Every structure is written in structure tokens, then in C-alpha cells.
Coordinates of C-alpha atoms in Angstrom, one line a residue:
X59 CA 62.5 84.9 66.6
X60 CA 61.4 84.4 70.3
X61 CA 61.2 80.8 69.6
X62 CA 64.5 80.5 68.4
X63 CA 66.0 82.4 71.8
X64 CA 64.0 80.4 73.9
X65 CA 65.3 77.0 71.7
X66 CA 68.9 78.2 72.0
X67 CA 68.5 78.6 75.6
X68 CA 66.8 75.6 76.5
X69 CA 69.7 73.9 75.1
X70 CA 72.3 75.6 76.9
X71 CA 71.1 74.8 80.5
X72 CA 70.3 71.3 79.4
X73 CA 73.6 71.2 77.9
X74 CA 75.0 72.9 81.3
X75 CA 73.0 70.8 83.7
X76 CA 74.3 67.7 81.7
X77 CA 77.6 69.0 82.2
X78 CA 77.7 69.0 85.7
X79 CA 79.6 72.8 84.3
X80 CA 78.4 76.2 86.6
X81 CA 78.9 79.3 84.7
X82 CA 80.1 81.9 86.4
X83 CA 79.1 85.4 85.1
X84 CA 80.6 88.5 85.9
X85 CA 77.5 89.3 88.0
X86 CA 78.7 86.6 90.8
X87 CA 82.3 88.2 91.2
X88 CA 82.4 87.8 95.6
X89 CA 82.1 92.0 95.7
X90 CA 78.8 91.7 97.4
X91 CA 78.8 92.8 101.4
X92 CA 75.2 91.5 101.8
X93 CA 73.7 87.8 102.2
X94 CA 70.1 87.0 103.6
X95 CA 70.8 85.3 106.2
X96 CA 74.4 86.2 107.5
X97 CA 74.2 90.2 107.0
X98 CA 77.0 92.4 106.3
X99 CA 80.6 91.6 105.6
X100 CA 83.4 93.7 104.7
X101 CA 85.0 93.2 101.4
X102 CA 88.5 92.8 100.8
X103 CA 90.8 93.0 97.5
X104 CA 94.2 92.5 96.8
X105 CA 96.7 95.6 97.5
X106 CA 94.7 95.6 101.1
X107 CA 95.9 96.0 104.6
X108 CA 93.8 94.8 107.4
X109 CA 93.4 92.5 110.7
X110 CA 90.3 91.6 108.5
X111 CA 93.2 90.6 106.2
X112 CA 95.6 89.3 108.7
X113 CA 92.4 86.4 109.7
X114 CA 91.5 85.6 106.4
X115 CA 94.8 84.6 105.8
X116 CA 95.3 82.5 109.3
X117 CA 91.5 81.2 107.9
X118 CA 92.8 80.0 104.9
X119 CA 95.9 78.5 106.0
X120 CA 93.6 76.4 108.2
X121 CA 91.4 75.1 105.3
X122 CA 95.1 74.0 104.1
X123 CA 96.1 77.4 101.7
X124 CA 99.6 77.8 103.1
X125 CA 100.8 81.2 103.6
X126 CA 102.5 83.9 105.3
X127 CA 100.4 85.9 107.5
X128 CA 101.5 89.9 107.1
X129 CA 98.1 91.4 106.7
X130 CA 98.6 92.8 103.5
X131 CA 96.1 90.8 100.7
X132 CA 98.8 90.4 98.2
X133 CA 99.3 88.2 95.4
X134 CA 100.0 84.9 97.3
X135 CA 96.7 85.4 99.1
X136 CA 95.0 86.1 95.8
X137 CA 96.2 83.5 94.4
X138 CA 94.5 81.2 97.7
X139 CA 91.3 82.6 97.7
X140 CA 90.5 82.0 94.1
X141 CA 91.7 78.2 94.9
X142 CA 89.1 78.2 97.7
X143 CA 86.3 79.8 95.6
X144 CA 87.2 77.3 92.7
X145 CA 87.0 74.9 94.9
X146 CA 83.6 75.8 96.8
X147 CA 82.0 79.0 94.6
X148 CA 80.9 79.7 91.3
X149 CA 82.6 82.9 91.9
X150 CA 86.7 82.8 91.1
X151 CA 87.5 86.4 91.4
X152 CA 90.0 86.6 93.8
X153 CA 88.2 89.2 96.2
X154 CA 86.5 88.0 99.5
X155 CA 82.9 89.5 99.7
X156 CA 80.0 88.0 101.9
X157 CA 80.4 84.6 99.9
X158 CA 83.9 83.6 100.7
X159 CA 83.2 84.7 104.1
X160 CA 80.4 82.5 104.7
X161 CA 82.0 79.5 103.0
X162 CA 85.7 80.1 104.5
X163 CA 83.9 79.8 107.9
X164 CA 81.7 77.2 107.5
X165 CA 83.9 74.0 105.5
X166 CA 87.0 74.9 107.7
X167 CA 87.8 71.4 108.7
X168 CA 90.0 72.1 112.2
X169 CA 87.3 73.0 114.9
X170 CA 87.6 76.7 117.2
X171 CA 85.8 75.5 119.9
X172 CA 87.3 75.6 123.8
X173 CA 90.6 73.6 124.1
X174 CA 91.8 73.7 120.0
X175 CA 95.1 74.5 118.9
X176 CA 95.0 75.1 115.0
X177 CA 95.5 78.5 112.3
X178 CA 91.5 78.5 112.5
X179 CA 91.9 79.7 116.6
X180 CA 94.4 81.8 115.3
X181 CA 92.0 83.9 112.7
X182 CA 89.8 83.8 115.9
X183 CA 92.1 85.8 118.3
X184 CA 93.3 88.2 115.5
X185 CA 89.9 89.3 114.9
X186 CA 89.1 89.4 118.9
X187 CA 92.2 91.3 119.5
X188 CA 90.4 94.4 117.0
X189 CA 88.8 94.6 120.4
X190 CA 91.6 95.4 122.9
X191 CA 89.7 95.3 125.9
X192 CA 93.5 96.5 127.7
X193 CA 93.7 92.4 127.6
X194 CA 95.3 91.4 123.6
X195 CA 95.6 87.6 123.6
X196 CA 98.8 85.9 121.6
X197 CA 98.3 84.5 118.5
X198 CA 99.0 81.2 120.0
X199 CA 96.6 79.7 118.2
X200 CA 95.4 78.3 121.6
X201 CA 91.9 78.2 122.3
X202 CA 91.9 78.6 126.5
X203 CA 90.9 80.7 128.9
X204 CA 91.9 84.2 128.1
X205 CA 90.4 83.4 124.2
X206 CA 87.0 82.0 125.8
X207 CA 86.9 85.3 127.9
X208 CA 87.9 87.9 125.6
X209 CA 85.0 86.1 123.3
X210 CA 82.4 86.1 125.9
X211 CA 83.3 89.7 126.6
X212 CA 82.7 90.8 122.8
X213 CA 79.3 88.4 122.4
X214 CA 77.7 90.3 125.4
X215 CA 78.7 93.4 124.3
X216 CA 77.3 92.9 120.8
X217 CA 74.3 91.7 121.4
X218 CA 74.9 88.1 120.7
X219 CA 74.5 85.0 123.3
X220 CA 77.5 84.8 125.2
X221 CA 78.3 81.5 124.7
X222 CA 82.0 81.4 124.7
X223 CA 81.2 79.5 121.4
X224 CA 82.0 81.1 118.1
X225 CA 79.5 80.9 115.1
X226 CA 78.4 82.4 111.9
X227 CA 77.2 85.5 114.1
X228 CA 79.8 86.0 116.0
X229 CA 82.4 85.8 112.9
X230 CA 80.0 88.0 110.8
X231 CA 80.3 90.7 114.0
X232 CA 83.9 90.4 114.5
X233 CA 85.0 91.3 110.9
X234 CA 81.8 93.6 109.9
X235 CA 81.9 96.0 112.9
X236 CA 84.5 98.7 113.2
X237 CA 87.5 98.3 115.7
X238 CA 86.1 99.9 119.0
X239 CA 82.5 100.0 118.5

């Protein structure tokens, strides 16, 4: 009997690898808060409200998911992040766990760094303005000074290098910590 499940097995991931085909099982639905490697980040469904929200969706309009930005995770945003994980997970569940964050924000094509102008610098200042410092930047989309500042000001009070540069880190701070802490 062993045999047999061992048989039948073998020949489903040969038949799977052959495929090229992933199968997703309900055990890789993006609900997870927790990667090795990039720590905790917040998970987010539809029916939410959120700045986290608000980003994601000025994060996905970047990566070329075109959409309103309202900070409420409705349908239309649903709908965009299970296009993105079909796209670059073997999880298609709609919801935006530690997996979608750490692919959204590292295959965006339009760059964040000092002098951009994109949707991408726009997630960026959303997320910095959780922080308001008595200083809230516009969601210009404009990576300049008052941006590089108001990022400096949250790296160094967060225990991360203050580069002025914004990484995996810094994103995985920005959205994981609560407003004000």
C-alpha cells in the first residue's frame, strides 16, 4: 500500500515539475505576517481601511495595476493583488500577507530613490506621513527634500541606518509598526 502512495506521488511531482505547473494549496494563502528574513508585516483583506491600504494601492498602481487610491481594500484592489500574486506567487488569494509585501517591494520597476517622481514615491510618503512629525509631506509623488528628511527622521528613530534610502527594512518598519511608536 505504501508503495503504491509513494508511486502515485512520484508521478505527480514529475508530472508537476514537467509541467512547469506550481500548485498552490490552501496552506500558501498570503495570511502569513512572518518571513525569515524580512520580519513582520501586517496583513491586509478586502473590506479594510488603512494608510497600509492607501500605499499598497499607490504600490500597485506603480507595478502598473491601475486604480483609485481611497484606502479602503475593496474589490478593484482585490481583484489587483491576485493579478500580482498570479503573476509573481504561488499564492492567488487576494489578501496581502508578508509574501506580497516582500514581492510588491522588490519587482516594482519605477525606482524611490532621491529625485523620482512615480506612484512608487507616492506609497513611500503615504506610509511616512503615519509618522506626522508636525511636518505631513504631499502625495506629490516627488521624491525631494522634505521626503528624504521626513525618511531620515523615521530610519534614526527606528533603529535603522539613516540613509535617506529606502529598502526592504525600512518598508517592513513603515507598514509593521503602529502609527506613533
Amino acid at each position: 500500500m505504501n508503495v503504491k502512495r509513494i508511486a502515485v506521488a512520484g508521478l505527480v511531482a514529475a508530472g508537476v515539475v514537467a509541467s512547469g505547473t506550481v500548485l498552490a494549496s490552501p496552506a500558501s494563502a498570503d495570511t502569513t505576517s512572518y518571513l525569515p528574513g524580512s520580519g513582520n508585516w501586517p496583513v491586509l483583506r478586502q473590506g479594510q481601511t488603512s494608510e497600509n491600504v492607501r500605499a499598497l494601492q499607490w504600490f500597485l498602481s506603480c507595478e502598473g495595476y491601475d486604480q483609485p487610491a481611497p484606502s479602503h481594500f475593496g474589490p478593484k484592489t482585490r481583484a489587483n493583488v491576485h493579478a500580482f500574486q498570479q503573476r509573481y506567487l504561488t499564492s492567488q488569494d487576494g489578501n496581502v500577507g508578508a509574501h506580497t509585501w516582500r514581492a510588491l517591494l522588490t519587482t516594482h520597476t519605477a525606482p524611490v530613490g532621491y529625485g523620482q517622481r512615480n506612484n512608487c514615491v507616492k506609497g513611500l510618503q503615504v506610509l511616512l506621513n503615519k509618522w506626522r512629525y508636525s511636518d505631513d509631506l504631499p502625495i506629490s509623488g516627488y521624491h525631494g527634500p522634505r521626503t528624504k528628511k521626513k525618511l531620515i527622521r523615521f530610519q534614526s528613530g527606528h533603529g535603522l541606518p539613516a540613509t535617506g534610502t529606502v529598502d526592504l527594512r525600512t518598508y517592513q518598519k513603515l507598514t509593521y509598526t503602529p502609527a506613533g511608536k
